[in-house]
Coordinates of C-alpha atoms in Angstrom, one line a residue:
Chain A
M1 CA 239.9 125.6 40.3
V2 CA 238.7 127.5 43.2
G3 CA 239.0 125.5 46.5
H4 CA 235.9 123.9 48.0
S5 CA 235.1 122.7 51.5
P6 CA 231.9 123.0 53.5
A7 CA 233.4 125.9 55.4
L8 CA 234.6 127.7 52.2
D9 CA 231.2 127.2 50.5
T10 CA 229.4 128.6 53.6
L11 CA 231.9 131.5 53.7
R12 CA 231.2 132.2 50.0
D13 CA 227.4 132.3 50.6
S14 CA 228.0 134.7 53.5
I15 CA 230.1 137.0 51.4
I16 CA 227.5 137.0 48.7
R17 CA 224.8 138.0 51.2
S18 CA 226.7 140.7 53.0
G19 CA 229.1 142.1 50.4
S20 CA 228.2 141.3 46.8
A21 CA 225.7 144.2 46.5
F22 CA 228.4 146.8 46.8
L23 CA 231.8 145.1 46.3
R24 CA 233.0 144.9 42.7
N25 CA 235.5 142.4 41.4
A26 CA 238.7 143.9 39.9
R27 CA 238.7 143.5 36.2
W28 CA 241.5 143.2 33.6
V29 CA 240.1 144.6 30.3
P30 CA 242.6 145.3 27.5
G31 CA 242.7 149.0 26.7
V32 CA 240.4 149.9 29.7
T33 CA 242.2 148.8 32.8
C34 CA 245.9 148.4 33.6
P35 CA 247.2 144.9 32.9
T36 CA 249.2 145.1 36.1
C37 CA 247.0 146.8 38.7
A38 CA 243.4 146.8 37.2
G39 CA 243.4 150.6 37.6
I40 CA 241.7 152.7 34.9
L41 CA 243.8 153.7 31.9
N42 CA 244.2 157.1 30.4
P43 CA 242.6 156.8 27.0
G44 CA 245.2 155.6 24.4
F45 CA 247.6 154.2 27.0
S46 CA 248.3 150.5 27.6
E47 CA 249.5 150.9 31.2
C48 CA 248.7 153.2 34.1
R49 CA 251.3 155.8 34.8
P50 CA 252.6 154.6 38.2
C51 CA 252.9 151.0 36.9
A52 CA 254.6 152.3 33.7
E53 CA 257.1 154.3 35.7
R54 CA 258.1 151.3 37.8
A55 CA 258.1 148.8 34.9
G56 CA 261.3 146.8 34.4
S57 CA 262.4 146.8 38.0
P58 CA 263.3 143.2 39.1
L59 CA 262.1 144.1 42.6
L60 CA 258.4 144.4 41.8
A61 CA 255.8 141.8 42.8
D62 CA 255.8 139.0 40.3
N63 CA 252.0 138.5 40.4
L64 CA 249.3 140.8 41.7
G65 CA 245.8 140.1 42.9
F66 CA 243.0 142.4 43.8
L67 CA 239.6 141.6 45.3
T68 CA 237.4 144.7 44.8
Y69 CA 237.3 148.2 43.7
G70 CA 236.7 150.9 46.3
W71 CA 236.4 154.6 46.4
D72 CA 235.7 157.5 48.8
G73 CA 232.0 158.0 49.4
G74 CA 231.1 154.5 48.3
Q75 CA 230.1 151.6 50.6
A76 CA 233.1 149.5 49.6
G77 CA 235.3 152.5 50.4
R78 CA 233.6 152.9 53.8
V79 CA 234.2 149.3 54.7
M80 CA 237.9 149.8 54.0
Y81 CA 238.1 152.6 56.5
A82 CA 235.7 151.2 59.1
Y83 CA 237.3 147.7 59.4
K84 CA 240.3 149.4 61.1
A85 CA 238.3 152.1 63.0
N86 CA 235.9 150.3 65.3
G87 CA 233.3 149.4 62.7
A88 CA 231.1 146.4 63.6
T89 CA 230.3 144.4 60.5
S90 CA 233.3 145.7 58.3
Y91 CA 235.9 143.7 60.2
Q92 CA 234.1 140.4 59.6
L93 CA 233.5 141.2 56.0
I94 CA 237.2 142.0 55.3
S95 CA 238.1 138.9 57.3
S96 CA 235.7 136.9 55.1
I97 CA 236.8 138.2 51.7
L98 CA 240.5 138.1 52.4
G99 CA 240.3 134.7 54.1
Y100 CA 238.3 133.3 51.1
A101 CA 240.7 134.9 48.6
V102 CA 243.8 133.4 50.2
V103 CA 242.5 130.0 51.1
A104 CA 240.1 129.2 48.2
H105 CA 242.5 130.7 45.7
W106 CA 245.7 129.3 47.2
D107 CA 246.3 127.0 44.3
C108 CA 245.8 129.9 41.9
I109 CA 248.9 131.5 43.4
A110 CA 250.8 128.3 42.7
R111 CA 249.5 128.1 39.2
H112 CA 250.7 131.6 38.4
A113 CA 254.0 131.5 40.4
G114 CA 255.0 127.9 40.0
G115 CA 254.6 127.1 43.6
H116 CA 252.9 128.0 46.9
P117 CA 254.3 130.8 49.1
D118 CA 256.5 129.7 52.0
G119 CA 256.1 133.0 53.8
W120 CA 253.6 135.8 54.2
A121 CA 253.9 139.5 55.0
Y122 CA 251.7 142.6 55.2
V123 CA 252.5 146.1 54.1
P124 CA 252.8 148.1 57.3
S125 CA 251.5 151.7 57.5
L126 CA 254.0 154.4 56.7
S127 CA 252.0 157.1 58.6
G128 CA 253.2 156.0 62.0
R129 CA 250.1 154.2 63.2
Q130 CA 250.8 152.1 66.3
G131 CA 249.6 148.7 67.4
V132 CA 248.9 145.5 65.6
H133 CA 247.7 146.2 62.0
P134 CA 244.1 144.8 61.7
L135 CA 245.1 143.2 58.4
A136 CA 247.8 141.2 60.2
Q137 CA 245.4 140.3 62.9
I138 CA 243.0 139.0 60.2
A139 CA 245.6 137.2 58.2
L140 CA 247.0 135.4 61.2
Q141 CA 243.7 133.5 61.5
F142 CA 244.1 131.7 58.2
M143 CA 247.8 131.6 57.3
G144 CA 248.2 128.2 59.1
S145 CA 251.8 127.1 59.4
V146 CA 253.1 129.6 56.8
P147 CA 255.5 131.8 58.7
N148 CA 255.2 135.6 58.8
V149 CA 258.1 137.6 57.3
P150 CA 258.1 140.9 59.3
I151 CA 258.4 144.1 57.4
I152 CA 259.3 147.3 59.4
A153 CA 258.2 150.7 58.2
N154 CA 260.9 153.4 58.1
Q155 CA 260.8 157.1 58.3
V156 CA 260.0 158.3 54.8
A157 CA 261.6 161.4 53.3
D158 CA 260.5 161.3 49.7
G159 CA 256.7 160.8 49.8
V160 CA 255.0 157.6 50.9
R161 CA 253.8 156.8 47.4
T162 CA 257.2 156.7 45.6
F163 CA 258.7 153.4 44.8
N164 CA 261.6 152.9 47.1
A165 CA 262.8 149.8 48.9
A166 CA 264.3 152.0 51.6
H167 CA 260.8 152.7 52.9
F168 CA 260.8 149.3 54.6
T169 CA 263.3 147.1 56.4
V170 CA 263.2 143.3 56.1
Q171 CA 265.7 141.1 58.0
P172 CA 267.4 138.5 55.8
T173 CA 265.0 135.6 55.5
T174 CA 264.9 132.0 54.2
A175 CA 261.5 132.5 52.6
R176 CA 261.7 132.3 48.8
H177 CA 258.2 133.1 47.8
V178 CA 256.2 135.5 49.9
L179 CA 252.5 136.3 49.8
L180 CA 252.4 140.1 50.5
L181 CA 249.0 141.4 51.7
D182 CA 247.8 145.0 51.7
D183 CA 244.4 146.6 52.3
T184 CA 244.2 149.4 49.7
W185 CA 246.2 150.0 46.5
T186 CA 246.1 153.6 45.3
T187 CA 249.2 154.0 43.1
G188 CA 250.9 150.8 44.3
G189 CA 253.9 152.6 45.8
H190 CA 253.4 151.0 49.2
L191 CA 253.0 147.4 48.1
Q192 CA 255.7 147.6 45.4
S193 CA 258.2 149.2 47.8
A194 CA 257.5 146.5 50.3
S195 CA 258.0 143.9 47.6
A196 CA 261.3 145.5 46.8
A197 CA 262.4 145.4 50.4
L198 CA 261.5 141.7 50.5
K199 CA 263.6 141.0 47.5
V200 CA 266.5 143.0 48.8
A201 CA 266.3 140.7 51.8
G202 CA 266.7 137.6 49.6
V203 CA 263.1 136.7 48.7
E204 CA 263.0 135.5 45.1
Q205 CA 259.3 135.8 44.3
V206 CA 256.5 138.0 45.6
T207 CA 252.8 137.5 45.1
G208 CA 250.9 140.7 46.0
L209 CA 247.3 140.6 47.1
A210 CA 245.4 143.9 47.9
V211 CA 241.9 143.9 49.2
A212 CA 240.8 147.1 47.4
R213 CA 242.0 148.7 44.1
W214 CA 241.2 152.4 45.0
L215 CA 239.5 154.5 42.4
D216 CA 239.2 158.3 42.1
P217 CA 235.6 159.2 41.2
D218 CA 236.5 162.8 40.5
W219 CA 238.1 161.7 37.2
S220 CA 235.6 161.4 34.3
T221 CA 237.1 158.2 32.7
T222 CA 236.9 156.5 36.1
K223 CA 233.4 157.7 36.7
T224 CA 232.3 156.2 33.4
F225 CA 234.0 152.9 34.3
M226 CA 232.4 152.9 37.7
A227 CA 228.9 153.4 36.2
D228 CA 229.5 150.1 34.3
L229 CA 230.4 148.2 37.4
T230 CA 226.9 146.8 37.8
I231 CA 227.8 143.1 38.3
D232 CA 227.7 141.9 41.9
F233 CA 230.9 140.8 43.6
D234 CA 231.6 137.0 43.3
P235 CA 234.4 135.8 45.6
A236 CA 234.9 132.7 43.4
L237 CA 236.3 134.8 40.6
C238 CA 240.1 134.7 40.6
P239 CA 241.7 137.7 42.4
Y240 CA 244.7 137.4 40.0
T241 CA 242.7 137.3 36.7
G242 CA 239.2 138.5 37.4
L243 CA 237.9 135.4 35.7
P244 CA 236.6 132.0 36.8
C245 CA 239.6 129.8 37.7
Chain B
M1 CA 220.2 179.2 86.0
V2 CA 223.1 181.1 87.4
A3 CA 226.4 180.8 85.7
S4 CA 228.3 179.1 88.5
S5 CA 225.8 176.2 88.7
V6 CA 226.0 175.8 84.9
D7 CA 229.8 175.6 85.3
Y8 CA 229.5 173.2 88.1
M9 CA 227.2 170.9 86.1
F10 CA 229.4 171.2 83.1
D11 CA 232.5 170.3 85.0
R12 CA 230.8 167.3 86.6
I13 CA 229.5 166.0 83.3
M14 CA 232.8 166.6 81.6
R15 CA 234.6 164.7 84.4
R16 CA 232.3 161.8 83.9
I17 CA 232.9 161.8 80.2
L18 CA 236.6 162.1 80.6
R19 CA 236.6 159.2 83.1
K20 CA 234.8 157.1 80.6
K21 CA 236.9 158.2 77.7
K22 CA 238.9 155.3 76.2
H23 CA 241.4 155.7 73.5
L24 CA 240.3 154.5 70.0
Y25 CA 241.8 151.2 69.0
Y26 CA 244.3 151.9 66.2
A27 CA 243.4 155.5 66.0
A28 CA 245.5 157.5 63.5
S29 CA 246.5 160.1 66.1
V30 CA 246.6 160.6 69.8
S31 CA 243.0 161.4 70.8
E32 CA 242.5 164.7 72.6
S33 CA 240.1 165.1 75.5
A34 CA 236.6 164.1 74.4
S35 CA 235.1 167.6 74.8
E36 CA 237.7 169.4 72.9
E37 CA 237.7 166.9 70.1
Q38 CA 233.9 167.2 69.9
A39 CA 234.1 171.0 69.7
E40 CA 236.7 170.6 66.9
L41 CA 234.2 168.5 65.0
V42 CA 231.3 171.0 65.5
A43 CA 233.6 173.8 64.3
L44 CA 234.7 171.8 61.3
L45 CA 231.0 171.1 60.3
R46 CA 230.3 174.8 60.3
E47 CA 233.5 175.7 58.5
L48 CA 233.2 173.0 55.8
P49 CA 236.9 173.4 54.7
G50 CA 237.7 172.5 51.1
G51 CA 234.0 172.5 50.2
M52 CA 233.5 169.1 52.0
N53 CA 230.0 168.0 52.9
W54 CA 229.1 166.4 56.2
I55 CA 229.3 162.9 54.9
Q56 CA 232.8 163.5 53.5
I57 CA 233.8 165.1 56.8
A58 CA 232.5 162.1 58.7
G59 CA 234.5 159.8 56.4
A60 CA 237.7 161.9 56.8
V61 CA 237.3 161.9 60.6
L62 CA 237.0 158.1 60.6
E63 CA 240.0 157.9 58.3
H64 CA 242.3 160.2 60.2
G65 CA 241.0 159.3 63.7
S66 CA 239.9 162.8 64.8
A67 CA 238.4 166.1 63.7
S68 CA 241.6 167.9 64.7
A69 CA 243.6 165.7 62.4
V70 CA 241.2 166.5 59.5
R71 CA 241.4 170.2 60.4
A72 CA 245.2 170.0 60.2
Q73 CA 245.0 169.0 56.6
F74 CA 243.7 172.4 55.7
P75 CA 245.9 175.5 56.0
P76 CA 244.0 178.5 57.6
D77 CA 242.4 180.7 55.0
G78 CA 243.9 184.2 54.7
L79 CA 245.5 186.3 57.3
F80 CA 242.7 186.0 59.9
G81 CA 242.1 182.2 59.3
M82 CA 243.4 181.0 62.7
D83 CA 241.4 183.7 64.6
E84 CA 238.3 182.7 62.7
H85 CA 238.9 179.1 63.6
E86 CA 239.5 180.0 67.2
S87 CA 236.2 181.9 67.4
R88 CA 234.3 179.0 65.8
L89 CA 235.9 176.7 68.4
E90 CA 234.9 179.0 71.1
E91 CA 231.3 179.1 69.8
A92 CA 231.4 175.3 69.5
R93 CA 232.5 174.9 73.1
R94 CA 229.7 177.1 74.3
D95 CA 227.2 175.1 72.3
M96 CA 228.6 171.8 73.6
S97 CA 228.1 173.0 77.2
S98 CA 224.6 174.1 76.6
W99 CA 223.7 170.8 75.0
L100 CA 225.1 169.0 78.0
V101 CA 223.0 171.2 80.3
D102 CA 220.0 170.4 78.2
G103 CA 220.6 166.7 78.8
L104 CA 221.7 165.9 75.3
E105 CA 224.4 163.5 74.5
F106 CA 226.7 164.2 71.6
W107 CA 228.5 161.3 70.0
S108 CA 231.1 162.0 67.3
I109 CA 231.7 159.2 64.7
V110 CA 235.0 158.3 66.5
D111 CA 233.5 158.3 70.0
D112 CA 233.2 154.9 71.7
R113 CA 229.5 155.7 72.3
Y114 CA 228.7 156.1 68.6
P115 CA 227.0 152.9 67.4
A116 CA 229.7 150.8 65.7
R117 CA 227.3 149.4 63.1
V118 CA 226.4 152.9 61.9
R119 CA 230.1 153.6 61.3
D120 CA 230.0 150.8 58.7
I121 CA 227.7 152.6 56.3
Q122 CA 228.7 155.1 53.7
E123 CA 226.1 157.6 54.9
A124 CA 227.2 157.5 58.5
P125 CA 226.7 161.0 59.9
P126 CA 229.5 162.9 61.6
F127 CA 227.6 162.9 65.0
L128 CA 224.5 161.7 66.7
F129 CA 222.5 163.5 69.3
A130 CA 221.0 161.2 71.8
R131 CA 218.4 161.2 74.6
G132 CA 217.7 158.1 76.7
R133 CA 219.6 155.0 77.5
R134 CA 222.3 153.7 75.2
V135 CA 222.8 149.9 75.0
D136 CA 226.2 148.7 73.7
E137 CA 225.9 146.6 70.5
E138 CA 222.3 145.9 70.9
T139 CA 220.4 143.6 68.6
A140 CA 217.9 145.7 66.8
V141 CA 215.6 145.5 63.8
S142 CA 214.0 148.3 61.9
V143 CA 210.2 148.1 61.4
V144 CA 209.2 150.7 58.8
G145 CA 206.5 151.5 56.3
S146 CA 203.9 154.0 55.1
R147 CA 202.7 156.9 57.0
K148 CA 199.3 156.4 55.5
A149 CA 199.0 152.8 56.6
S150 CA 195.9 150.5 56.3
K151 CA 194.3 148.9 59.3
R152 CA 195.9 145.6 58.2
G153 CA 199.3 147.3 57.9
L154 CA 199.0 148.8 61.4
H155 CA 198.0 145.5 62.8
M156 CA 200.9 143.7 61.2
A157 CA 203.4 146.4 62.4
S158 CA 202.1 145.8 66.0
A159 CA 202.3 142.1 65.7
I160 CA 205.9 142.3 64.3
S161 CA 207.0 144.6 67.0
D162 CA 205.4 142.4 69.6
A163 CA 207.2 139.3 68.2
L164 CA 210.5 141.2 68.2
V165 CA 210.0 142.3 71.8
S166 CA 209.3 138.7 72.8
M167 CA 212.7 137.7 71.2
D168 CA 214.3 140.4 73.3
I169 CA 215.1 142.5 70.1
T170 CA 215.0 146.2 70.0
V171 CA 212.5 147.8 67.7
I172 CA 213.9 150.7 65.6
A173 CA 211.6 153.0 63.7
G174 CA 211.6 156.6 62.5
L175 CA 208.8 158.1 64.7
A176 CA 206.7 158.9 61.6
A177 CA 202.9 158.5 61.6
G178 CA 201.5 155.1 60.6
I179 CA 203.7 152.0 60.7
D180 CA 206.5 153.6 62.7
T181 CA 204.1 154.8 65.4
A182 CA 202.5 151.4 65.7
A183 CA 205.9 149.7 66.0
H184 CA 207.2 152.1 68.7
Q185 CA 204.0 152.1 70.6
T186 CA 203.6 148.4 70.7
A187 CA 207.2 147.9 71.8
L188 CA 206.8 150.3 74.7
D189 CA 203.4 148.9 75.7
R190 CA 204.9 145.4 75.8
G191 CA 207.7 146.6 78.0
G192 CA 210.2 146.1 75.2
R193 CA 213.0 148.5 74.0
T194 CA 212.6 150.9 71.1
V195 CA 214.9 153.3 69.4
A196 CA 213.6 156.2 67.3
V197 CA 215.9 157.8 64.7
I198 CA 214.2 161.1 63.8
G199 CA 214.4 163.3 60.7
T200 CA 214.5 166.6 62.6
G201 CA 216.6 168.1 65.4
I202 CA 216.3 166.3 68.7
N203 CA 214.5 169.2 70.3
R204 CA 211.7 169.2 67.6
Y205 CA 208.6 167.2 67.4
Y206 CA 207.5 166.0 64.0
P207 CA 204.8 165.1 63.5
T208 CA 203.5 167.1 66.5
A209 CA 201.0 164.3 67.2
N210 CA 203.9 162.1 68.3
R211 CA 205.1 164.6 70.9
K212 CA 204.1 162.3 73.9
L213 CA 205.5 159.2 72.2
Q214 CA 208.8 160.9 71.5
D215 CA 209.2 162.0 75.1
R216 CA 208.3 158.5 76.3
I217 CA 210.9 157.0 74.0
A218 CA 213.5 159.4 75.3
D219 CA 212.5 158.3 78.8
E220 CA 212.2 154.6 78.3
G221 CA 214.2 153.9 75.1
L222 CA 216.6 155.9 73.0
L223 CA 216.0 158.9 70.7
L224 CA 218.7 159.6 68.1
S225 CA 219.1 162.5 65.7
Q226 CA 221.9 163.3 63.2
F227 CA 220.9 167.0 62.8
W228 CA 221.5 170.2 64.9
P229 CA 219.1 170.1 67.9
D230 CA 216.7 172.7 66.5
A231 CA 216.8 171.7 62.9
P232 CA 213.3 171.7 61.3
P233 CA 211.9 168.8 59.2
Q234 CA 213.1 169.0 55.6
P235 CA 212.4 166.5 52.8
H236 CA 216.0 165.5 52.3
N237 CA 216.4 164.7 56.0
F238 CA 214.3 161.7 56.0
P239 CA 216.3 159.5 53.6
M240 CA 219.4 160.4 55.6
R241 CA 217.6 159.2 58.7
N242 CA 216.6 156.0 56.9
A243 CA 220.3 155.3 56.2
V244 CA 221.1 155.5 59.9
M245 CA 218.2 153.2 60.7
S246 CA 219.5 150.7 58.2
G247 CA 222.9 151.0 59.8
Y248 CA 221.8 150.7 63.4
G249 CA 219.9 147.5 63.0
L250 CA 220.6 143.9 62.1
A251 CA 217.9 144.0 59.4
T252 CA 215.0 146.1 58.0
V253 CA 211.4 144.8 57.9
V254 CA 209.2 146.7 55.5
V255 CA 205.6 146.2 56.7
E256 CA 203.5 148.1 54.2
A257 CA 204.6 150.6 51.6
G258 CA 203.6 152.3 48.4
E259 CA 205.6 152.7 45.2
H260 CA 207.2 155.9 46.4
S261 CA 207.4 155.3 50.1
G262 CA 210.4 156.3 52.2
A263 CA 210.4 152.6 53.3
R264 CA 211.4 151.7 49.7
I265 CA 214.4 154.0 50.1
Q266 CA 215.5 152.3 53.3
A267 CA 215.0 148.8 51.7
R268 CA 217.3 149.7 48.8
M269 CA 219.9 151.3 51.1
A270 CA 219.9 148.3 53.4
V271 CA 220.6 146.0 50.4
H272 CA 223.4 148.4 49.3
H273 CA 224.8 148.2 52.9
G274 CA 224.8 144.4 52.7
R275 CA 222.1 144.3 55.4
P276 CA 219.2 141.8 55.2
V277 CA 215.7 143.1 54.2
I278 CA 212.5 141.4 55.0
L279 CA 209.5 142.4 52.9
T280 CA 206.0 141.3 53.9
D281 CA 204.0 139.7 51.1
L282 CA 201.8 142.8 51.3
V283 CA 204.7 144.9 50.1
V284 CA 205.8 142.4 47.4
N285 CA 202.3 142.0 46.0
S286 CA 201.5 145.7 45.9
T287 CA 204.7 147.2 44.6
D288 CA 207.0 146.8 41.6
W289 CA 210.1 147.7 43.6
G290 CA 209.2 145.0 46.1
K291 CA 209.1 142.4 43.4
E292 CA 212.3 143.6 41.9
L293 CA 214.1 143.7 45.2
L294 CA 213.5 140.0 45.7
D295 CA 216.3 139.3 43.2
R296 CA 218.9 141.1 45.4
P297 CA 221.1 139.4 48.0
D298 CA 219.6 138.7 51.4
V299 CA 216.1 139.9 50.6
H300 CA 213.4 137.8 52.2
V301 CA 209.7 137.7 51.8
A302 CA 207.5 136.9 54.8
S303 CA 203.8 136.0 54.8
S304 CA 203.4 135.4 58.5
I305 CA 204.9 136.4 61.8
D306 CA 206.4 133.0 62.0
D307 CA 208.2 133.7 58.7
I308 CA 209.7 136.9 60.2
T309 CA 210.8 135.4 63.5
A310 CA 212.4 132.5 61.6
V311 CA 214.5 134.8 59.5
V312 CA 215.4 137.1 62.4
R313 CA 216.4 134.1 64.5
E314 CA 218.7 133.0 61.7
L315 CA 220.2 136.5 61.4
V316 CA 220.9 136.7 65.1
E317 CA 222.9 133.5 64.9
R318 CA 224.9 134.6 61.8
P319 CA 227.9 136.4 63.4
R320 CA 228.6 133.5 65.7
Q321 CA 228.3 131.0 62.8
L322 CA 230.6 133.2 60.6
G323 CA 233.1 133.3 63.4
A324 CA 233.1 129.5 63.5
V325 CA 233.5 129.2 59.8
L326 CA 236.4 131.7 59.7
S327 CA 238.1 129.7 62.4
Q328 CA 237.9 126.6 60.3
I329 CA 239.6 127.9 57.2
A330 CA 243.4 128.0 56.7
V331 CA 245.9 127.4 54.0

């Protein structure tokens, strides 16, 4: 069940007013989207290529959630850039959808993973950006007493999108189940490498949550899929299943 | 004007800009001096590397933090590529200084002066030219509608504009004939603030009948254009301009519009931007699109000035209320 409180219900109404017209819930459709990352499948395949290539590693996130699809040139895509580049309304919208997803769907994490997280982390940028990551700033507002597990980005020699725990450093931690937040998932290399680094540091379970599953509209299969994304965003749908919870 | 006085003026203006220049919060790269970065953007928009269009360039500059960072993504074409880029930069620097001398402000999408709310929309232009007085994060509402407005429509536009002014809200319109003109004119006459987003270059007057009004807005309010300063009116400019109006304001009020009015385009864009739309009952009763739009999120219908002010009052309160709600939720 999605969480309810007067504040959460007000927040949901606000998200529906300001974001539902252009945000689109991630969907898990057999034969159409990847069962792991909700990305669009090549016709005839049952997994997307990056997820298939990483499959079997014990260091991957155990559960993954996504809030919305986004793409270059679209309004959802714009919001994903503008919230960290001095936009005005984007920051509040990302705060709203991420806050709602974490807090209202907190018990959904426990249902899938067998317990609530006892730590949270965010995937730091690998491109050398400085300063507090806006996603961390947002998450700090609603993570309550759950402690942050710092992840440090390293110099990357083999391409930022490859799956490699060495892209990040995590100090040994007592957290056993970490909620790992990211803003956009393109191939999943960032989030999965960060998950791997957490597990190398002793974390047993990782629940990943990315705000936007990025799509490439230049690809015809994706374009067809995007044309069918006509249903308005509903924050009450589960980020981990795409269904009512 | 002799060259030395132009140089002097240019230096003075540049120094003022450089003094004000703040570094972008969380910018992807170290920002260059404002003027050089703006020249890079102008050169990029004339070069269109990789077949990018202006909106894509605007998005890329926002993503990478600067025009030079976007430029760096593209290797120079052929043997003379760098020379060509250098000569384009040189041309851009010359244009920048002449625009400054003409009293035009140039805001790139990553400048602090570029309206933050416009950055939030997918059609955000790579730059805005401005004349007049900029107000940081002002509360503004678009008042739009037909060029061929009825007497009743014009009366309503004036009354709405008047009500917004009395709420200390800036009136945005597109300086078109009809509803837009009535909205701007009333705001100025009532001593309120008005912003015009025009569909031509900032040096052009279209329609010519609004020449005086345009000059008055540049003097007393703010005039914005997303096109090169001498760009003529072209049909595709106007929807682009409507997108910026939707972005700039808190909401869009459509006063009177036909089935195929430009105001319809702005109303649909505003919905897609997640921005509230207020339709008068005149619009809802007389158009199919108005009726259909009522099913979309945050679209309101108003049958009186009181209805409009009630909705606007609620909209003004929203960011504070949302902030309060966000501070109450935690795991």
